[in-house]
Amino acid sequence: MRVDDAGFNAEPRVVTGLSRRETEVMELIADGHSNGQIARHLFLSEKTVKNHVNRIYAKLGVDSRVTAIGLWLEQAARGAPPRDTPKPTG
């Protein structure tokens, strides 16, 4: 088992412009985990998790954990692309 796969084998609920690690972190956020819990779960420092969270917020265009979770779960329910992904034209 690689460290970046530790404890996370599920397919993401939403396909986004997030990196694999950011997707792992966002899935855990959406499941209600704190930054400290995520850090322990993924064998990361809490500072690294905070950095991932800030990049996730920027990529999703949100400014809070609650908004990020709401957008994530809404997109998962609809199967819709995230805001930062261009929609096909035509």
N, CA, C and O atoms as a DFTB+ gen file, in Angstrom:
360 C
 N C O
     1  1       0.849      -1.177       0.000
     2  2       0.000       0.000       0.000
     3  2       0.891       1.234       0.000
     4  3       1.807       1.347       0.814
     5  1       0.622       2.145      -0.903
     6  2       1.344       3.410      -0.925
     7  2       0.746       4.338       0.122
     8  3      -0.431       4.219       0.461
     9  1       1.551       5.259       0.633
    10  2       1.065       6.190       1.648
    11  2      -0.070       7.035       1.101
    12  3      -1.035       7.283       1.825
    13  1      -0.001       7.496      -0.162
    14  2      -1.076       8.346      -0.646
    15  2      -2.357       7.587      -0.933
    16  3      -3.369       8.206      -1.262
    17  1      -2.350       6.279      -0.821
    18  2      -3.570       5.494      -0.965
    19  2      -4.123       5.055       0.389
    20  3      -5.201       4.465       0.464
    21  1      -3.392       5.341       1.439
    22  2      -3.760       4.834       2.759
    23  2      -5.143       5.298       3.175
    24  3      -5.423       6.495       3.248
    25  1      -5.990       4.338       3.442
    26  2      -7.297       4.642       3.987
    27  2      -8.270       5.263       3.013
    28  3      -9.336       5.712       3.431
    29  1      -7.955       5.309       1.742
    30  2      -8.852       5.933       0.787
    31  2      -8.845       5.132      -0.498
    32  3      -7.945       5.278      -1.325
    33  1      -9.832       4.297      -0.663
    34  2      -9.903       3.477      -1.854
    35  2     -11.179       3.704      -2.639
    36  3     -11.369       3.090      -3.689
    37  1     -12.060       4.570      -2.156
    38  2     -13.339       4.809      -2.815
    39  2     -13.156       5.684      -4.046
    40  3     -12.237       6.500      -4.123
    41  1     -14.045       5.495      -4.996
    42  2     -14.073       6.376      -6.159
    43  2     -14.646       7.725      -5.730
    44  3     -15.542       7.761      -4.887
    45  1     -14.155       8.836      -6.285
    46  2     -14.700      10.129      -5.909
    47  2     -16.153      10.278      -6.352
    48  3     -16.560       9.731      -7.377
    49  1     -16.921      11.018      -5.572
    50  2     -18.324      11.252      -5.905
    51  2     -18.479      12.293      -7.007
    52  3     -19.485      12.314      -7.717
    53  1     -17.475      13.154      -7.145
    54  2     -17.543      14.255      -8.100
    55  2     -16.252      14.285      -8.894
    56  3     -15.169      14.150      -8.324
    57  1     -16.353      14.461     -10.195
    58  2     -15.172      14.613     -11.036
    59  2     -14.899      16.107     -11.141
    60  3     -15.757      16.875     -11.574
    61  1     -13.702      16.510     -10.741
    62  2     -13.378      17.937     -10.670
    63  2     -12.010      18.221     -11.237
    64  3     -11.323      17.325     -11.728
    65  1     -11.623      19.478     -11.162
    66  2     -10.277      19.891     -11.511
    67  2      -9.330      19.733     -10.335
    68  3      -8.205      20.232     -10.375
    69  1      -9.773      19.042      -9.284
    70  2      -8.934      18.830      -8.112
    71  2      -7.947      17.698      -8.372
    72  3      -8.221      16.768      -9.130
    73  1      -6.798      17.804      -7.723
    74  2      -5.835      16.701      -7.790
    75  2      -6.408      15.502      -7.034
    76  3      -7.408      15.617      -6.325
    77  1      -5.769      14.376      -7.195
    78  2      -6.237      13.173      -6.486
    79  2      -6.232      13.405      -4.978
    80  3      -7.200      13.070      -4.295
    81  1      -5.152      13.975      -4.456
    82  2      -5.062      14.222      -3.015
    83  2      -6.119      15.229      -2.566
    84  3      -6.741      15.048      -1.519
    85  1      -6.324      16.283      -3.345
    86  2      -7.360      17.259      -2.996
    87  2      -8.743      16.603      -2.993
    88  3      -9.582      16.917      -2.150
    89  1      -8.971      15.701      -3.929
    90  2     -10.245      14.976      -3.968
    91  2     -10.395      14.108      -2.724
    92  3     -11.474      14.049      -2.134
    93  1      -9.325      13.437      -2.325
    94  2      -9.361      12.634      -1.101
    95  2      -9.723      13.506       0.095
    96  3     -10.578      13.150       0.905
    97  1      -9.055      14.656       0.190
    98  2      -9.313      15.568       1.304
    99  2     -10.746      16.071       1.250
   100  3     -11.418      16.119       2.280
   101  1     -11.229      16.447       0.070
   102  2     -12.600      16.967      -0.048
   103  2     -13.624      15.904       0.304
   104  3     -14.632      16.217       0.937
   105  1     -13.399      14.667      -0.084
   106  2     -14.304      13.578       0.278
   107  2     -14.386      13.441       1.798
   108  3     -15.470      13.255       2.350
   109  1     -13.250      13.531       2.465
   110  2     -13.226      13.414       3.921
   111  2     -13.879      14.625       4.588
   112  3     -14.559      14.484       5.605
   113  1     -13.672      15.812       4.019
   114  2     -14.357      17.005       4.528
   115  2     -15.861      16.815       4.418
   116  3     -16.600      17.072       5.368
   117  1     -16.312      16.360       3.248
   118  2     -17.749      16.165       3.014
   119  2     -18.332      15.107       3.947
   120  3     -19.524      15.133       4.252
   121  1     -17.496      14.180       4.399
   122  2     -17.942      13.153       5.343
   123  2     -17.925      13.658       6.791
   124  3     -18.271      12.919       7.712
   125  1     -17.518      14.929       6.990
   126  2     -17.580      15.542       8.311
   127  2     -16.314      15.479       9.144
   128  3     -16.354      15.745      10.346
   129  1     -15.187      15.133       8.529
   130  2     -13.935      15.031       9.272
   131  2     -13.274      16.399       9.440
   132  3     -13.354      17.252       8.556
   133  1     -12.625      16.593      10.578
   134  2     -11.863      17.819      10.836
   135  2     -10.508      17.726      10.138
   136  3     -10.108      16.656       9.681
   137  1      -9.805      18.860      10.059
   138  2      -8.469      18.849       9.455
   139  2      -7.539      17.897      10.198
   140  3      -6.759      17.178       9.574
   141  1      -7.619      17.887      11.536
   142  2      -6.779      16.993      12.328
   143  2      -7.071      15.529      12.037
   144  3      -6.152      14.721      11.912
   145  1      -8.344      15.191      11.932
   146  2      -8.724      13.810      11.616
   147  2      -8.239      13.418      10.228
   148  3      -7.745      12.310      10.024
   149  1      -8.385      14.341       9.270
   150  2      -7.930      14.077       7.900
   151  2      -6.419      13.866       7.891
   152  3      -5.920      12.957       7.228
   153  1      -5.691      14.704       8.627
   154  2      -4.229      14.583       8.685
   155  2      -3.826      13.208       9.202
   156  3      -2.956      12.555       8.626
   157  1      -4.447      12.776      10.269
   158  2      -4.115      11.452      10.824
   159  2      -4.508      10.337       9.863
   160  3      -3.770       9.364       9.707
   161  1      -5.659      10.470       9.222
   162  2      -6.163       9.443       8.310
   163  2      -5.267       9.269       7.085
   164  3      -5.043       8.151       6.622
   165  1      -4.757      10.392       6.567
   166  2      -3.944      10.350       5.347
   167  2      -2.439      10.420       5.625
   168  3      -1.641      10.526       4.693
   169  1      -2.051      10.361       6.902
   170  2      -0.641      10.410       7.284
   171  2       0.029      11.690       6.782
   172  3       1.122      11.648       6.217
   173  1      -0.640      12.830       6.994
   174  2      -0.135      14.142       6.607
   175  2      -0.048      15.021       7.838
   176  3      -0.635      14.710       8.874
   177  1       0.686      16.121       7.726
   178  2       0.651      17.106       8.805
   179  2      -0.639      17.920       8.662
   180  3      -1.200      18.027       7.572
   181  1      -1.093      18.485       9.769
   182  2      -2.299      19.306       9.712
   183  2      -2.078      20.530       8.821
   184  3      -3.011      20.979       8.154
   185  1      -0.869      21.072       8.801
   186  2      -0.545      22.208       7.935
   187  2      -0.712      21.833       6.464
   188  3      -1.220      22.630       5.675
   189  1      -0.289      20.629       6.092
   190  2      -0.455      20.174       4.710
   191  2      -1.931      20.065       4.359
   192  3      -2.338      20.445       3.261
   193  1      -2.733      19.550       5.279
   194  2      -4.175      19.461       5.043
   195  2      -4.756      20.863       4.861
   196  3      -5.572      21.081       3.965
   197  1      -4.345      21.814       5.702
   198  2      -4.837      23.192       5.568
   199  2      -4.476      23.765       4.202
   200  3      -5.280      24.471       3.593
   201  1      -3.272      23.466       3.717
   202  2      -2.875      23.924       2.382
   203  2      -3.772      23.311       1.310
   204  3      -4.197      24.004       0.384
   205  1      -4.060      22.027       1.429
   206  2      -4.964      21.369       0.477
   207  2      -6.347      22.015       0.534
   208  3      -6.949      22.281      -0.506
   209  1      -6.848      22.267       1.730
   210  2      -8.173      22.873       1.893
   211  2      -8.217      24.243       1.211
   212  3      -9.189      24.555       0.523
   213  1      -7.187      25.053       1.391
   214  2      -7.161      26.373       0.750
   215  2      -7.159      26.263      -0.772
   216  3      -7.829      27.043      -1.449
   217  1      -6.415      25.306      -1.314
   218  2      -6.410      25.116      -2.772
   219  2      -7.766      24.605      -3.266
   220  3      -8.227      24.994      -4.339
   221  1      -8.394      23.738      -2.485
   222  2      -9.734      23.242      -2.831
   223  2     -10.714      24.408      -2.898
   224  3     -11.474      24.527      -3.858
   225  1     -10.699      25.266      -1.883
   226  2     -11.599      26.422      -1.872
   227  2     -11.391      27.275      -3.119
   228  3     -12.354      27.699      -3.758
   229  1     -10.135      27.520      -3.457
   230  2      -9.833      28.348      -4.626
   231  2     -10.342      27.694      -5.903
   232  3     -10.934      28.363      -6.748
   233  1     -10.118      26.406      -6.047
   234  2     -10.540      25.712      -7.265
   235  2     -12.057      25.596      -7.372
   236  3     -12.604      25.647      -8.473
   237  1     -12.740      25.441      -6.241
   238  2     -14.205      25.339      -6.267
   239  2     -14.871      26.708      -6.249
   240  3     -16.080      26.809      -6.457
   241  1     -14.095      27.767      -6.002
   242  2     -14.643      29.115      -5.975
   243  2     -15.500      29.378      -4.748
   244  3     -16.509      30.079      -4.831
   245  1     -15.106      28.819      -3.613
   246  2     -15.854      28.989      -2.373
   247  2     -14.942      29.596      -1.313
   248  3     -13.724      29.651      -1.482
   249  1     -15.551      30.051      -0.215
   250  2     -14.749      30.662       0.836
   251  2     -14.979      30.055       2.215
   252  3     -14.509      30.595       3.216
   253  1     -15.698      28.936       2.274
   254  2     -15.905      28.292       3.566
   255  2     -16.095      26.792       3.395
   256  3     -16.401      26.300       2.309
   257  1     -15.905      26.089       4.491
   258  2     -16.056      24.640       4.518
   259  2     -17.500      24.247       4.217
   260  3     -17.752      23.311       3.457
   261  1     -18.440      24.966       4.817
   262  2     -19.861      24.662       4.617
   263  2     -20.247      24.834       3.148
   264  3     -20.959      23.998       2.591
   265  1     -19.783      25.905       2.527
   266  2     -20.086      26.141       1.116
   267  2     -19.445      25.076       0.234
   268  3     -20.061      24.600      -0.720
   269  1     -18.211      24.703       0.552
   270  2     -17.521      23.663      -0.218
   271  2     -18.268      22.332      -0.122
   272  3     -18.448      21.640      -1.124
   273  1     -18.700      21.981       1.088
   274  2     -19.440      20.728       1.274
   275  2     -20.756      20.777       0.518
   276  3     -21.123      19.816      -0.157
   277  1     -21.466      21.889       0.625
   278  2     -22.745      22.024      -0.081
   279  2     -22.584      21.872      -1.577
   280  3     -23.353      21.153      -2.215
   281  1     -21.591      22.541      -2.146
   282  2     -21.335      22.447      -3.581
   283  2     -20.941      21.019      -3.964
   284  3     -21.421      20.483      -4.963
   285  1     -20.081      20.420      -3.179
   286  2     -19.598      19.055      -3.444
   287  2     -20.758      18.067      -3.464
   288  3     -20.886      17.261      -4.385
   289  1     -21.605      18.140      -2.433
   290  2     -22.723      17.201      -2.340
   291  2     -23.768      17.460      -3.417
   292  3     -24.369      16.523      -3.942
   293  1     -23.984      18.724      -3.743
   294  2     -24.923      19.071      -4.822
   295  2     -24.440      18.502      -6.154
   296  3     -25.219      17.928      -6.914
   297  1     -23.156      18.666      -6.424
   298  2     -22.598      18.155      -7.672
   299  2     -22.607      16.633      -7.693
   300  3     -22.818      16.026      -8.744
   301  1     -22.381      16.018      -6.548
   302  2     -22.422      14.557      -6.473
   303  2     -23.825      14.049      -6.778
   304  3     -23.996      13.043      -7.468
   305  1     -24.819      14.747      -6.261
   306  2     -26.211      14.344      -6.483
   307  2     -26.621      14.514      -7.943
   308  3     -27.366      13.698      -8.485
   309  1     -26.136      15.569      -8.567
   310  2     -26.484      15.841      -9.959
   311  2     -25.539      15.183     -10.945
   312  3     -25.874      15.013     -12.117
   313  1     -24.363      14.814     -10.474
   314  2     -23.347      14.298     -11.391
   315  2     -22.833      15.397     -12.298
   316  3     -22.344      15.129     -13.396
   317  1     -22.943      16.640     -11.838
   318  2     -22.582      17.806     -12.645
   319  2     -21.101      18.133     -12.503
   320  3     -20.491      17.825     -11.479
   321  1     -20.520      18.759     -13.528
   322  2     -19.137      19.202     -13.422
   323  2     -19.054      20.393     -12.471
   324  3     -20.038      21.112     -12.299
   325  1     -17.896      20.612     -11.854
   326  2     -17.724      21.744     -10.950
   327  2     -17.721      23.060     -11.712
   328  3     -17.622      23.080     -12.939
   329  1     -17.829      24.154     -10.976
   330  2     -17.852      25.479     -11.592
   331  2     -16.613      25.784     -12.404
   332  3     -16.702      26.499     -13.402
   333  1     -15.452      25.262     -12.010
   334  2     -14.224      25.607     -12.712
   335  2     -13.992      24.802     -13.975
   336  3     -12.991      25.013     -14.659
   337  1     -14.892      23.884     -14.303
   338  2     -14.769      23.076     -15.506
   339  2     -15.638      23.698     -16.599
   340  3     -16.846      23.845     -16.407
   341  1     -15.057      24.063     -17.730
   342  2     -15.865      24.649     -18.808
   343  2     -16.907      23.652     -19.298
   344  3     -16.625      22.463     -19.451
   345  1     -18.101      24.148     -19.538
   346  2     -19.163      23.306     -20.064
   347  2     -19.020      23.217     -21.584
   348  3     -18.613      24.187     -22.224
   349  1     -19.349      22.073     -22.161
   350  2     -19.247      21.932     -23.615
   351  2     -20.192      22.907     -24.323
   352  3     -21.300      23.171     -23.856
   353  1     -19.736      23.425     -25.439
   354  2     -20.582      24.318     -26.240
   355  2     -21.148      23.553     -27.408
   356  3     -20.590      22.552     -27.855
   357  1     -22.275      24.051     -27.895
   358  2     -22.783      23.398     -29.096
   359  2     -24.147      23.051     -28.995
   360  3     -24.712      22.492     -29.935
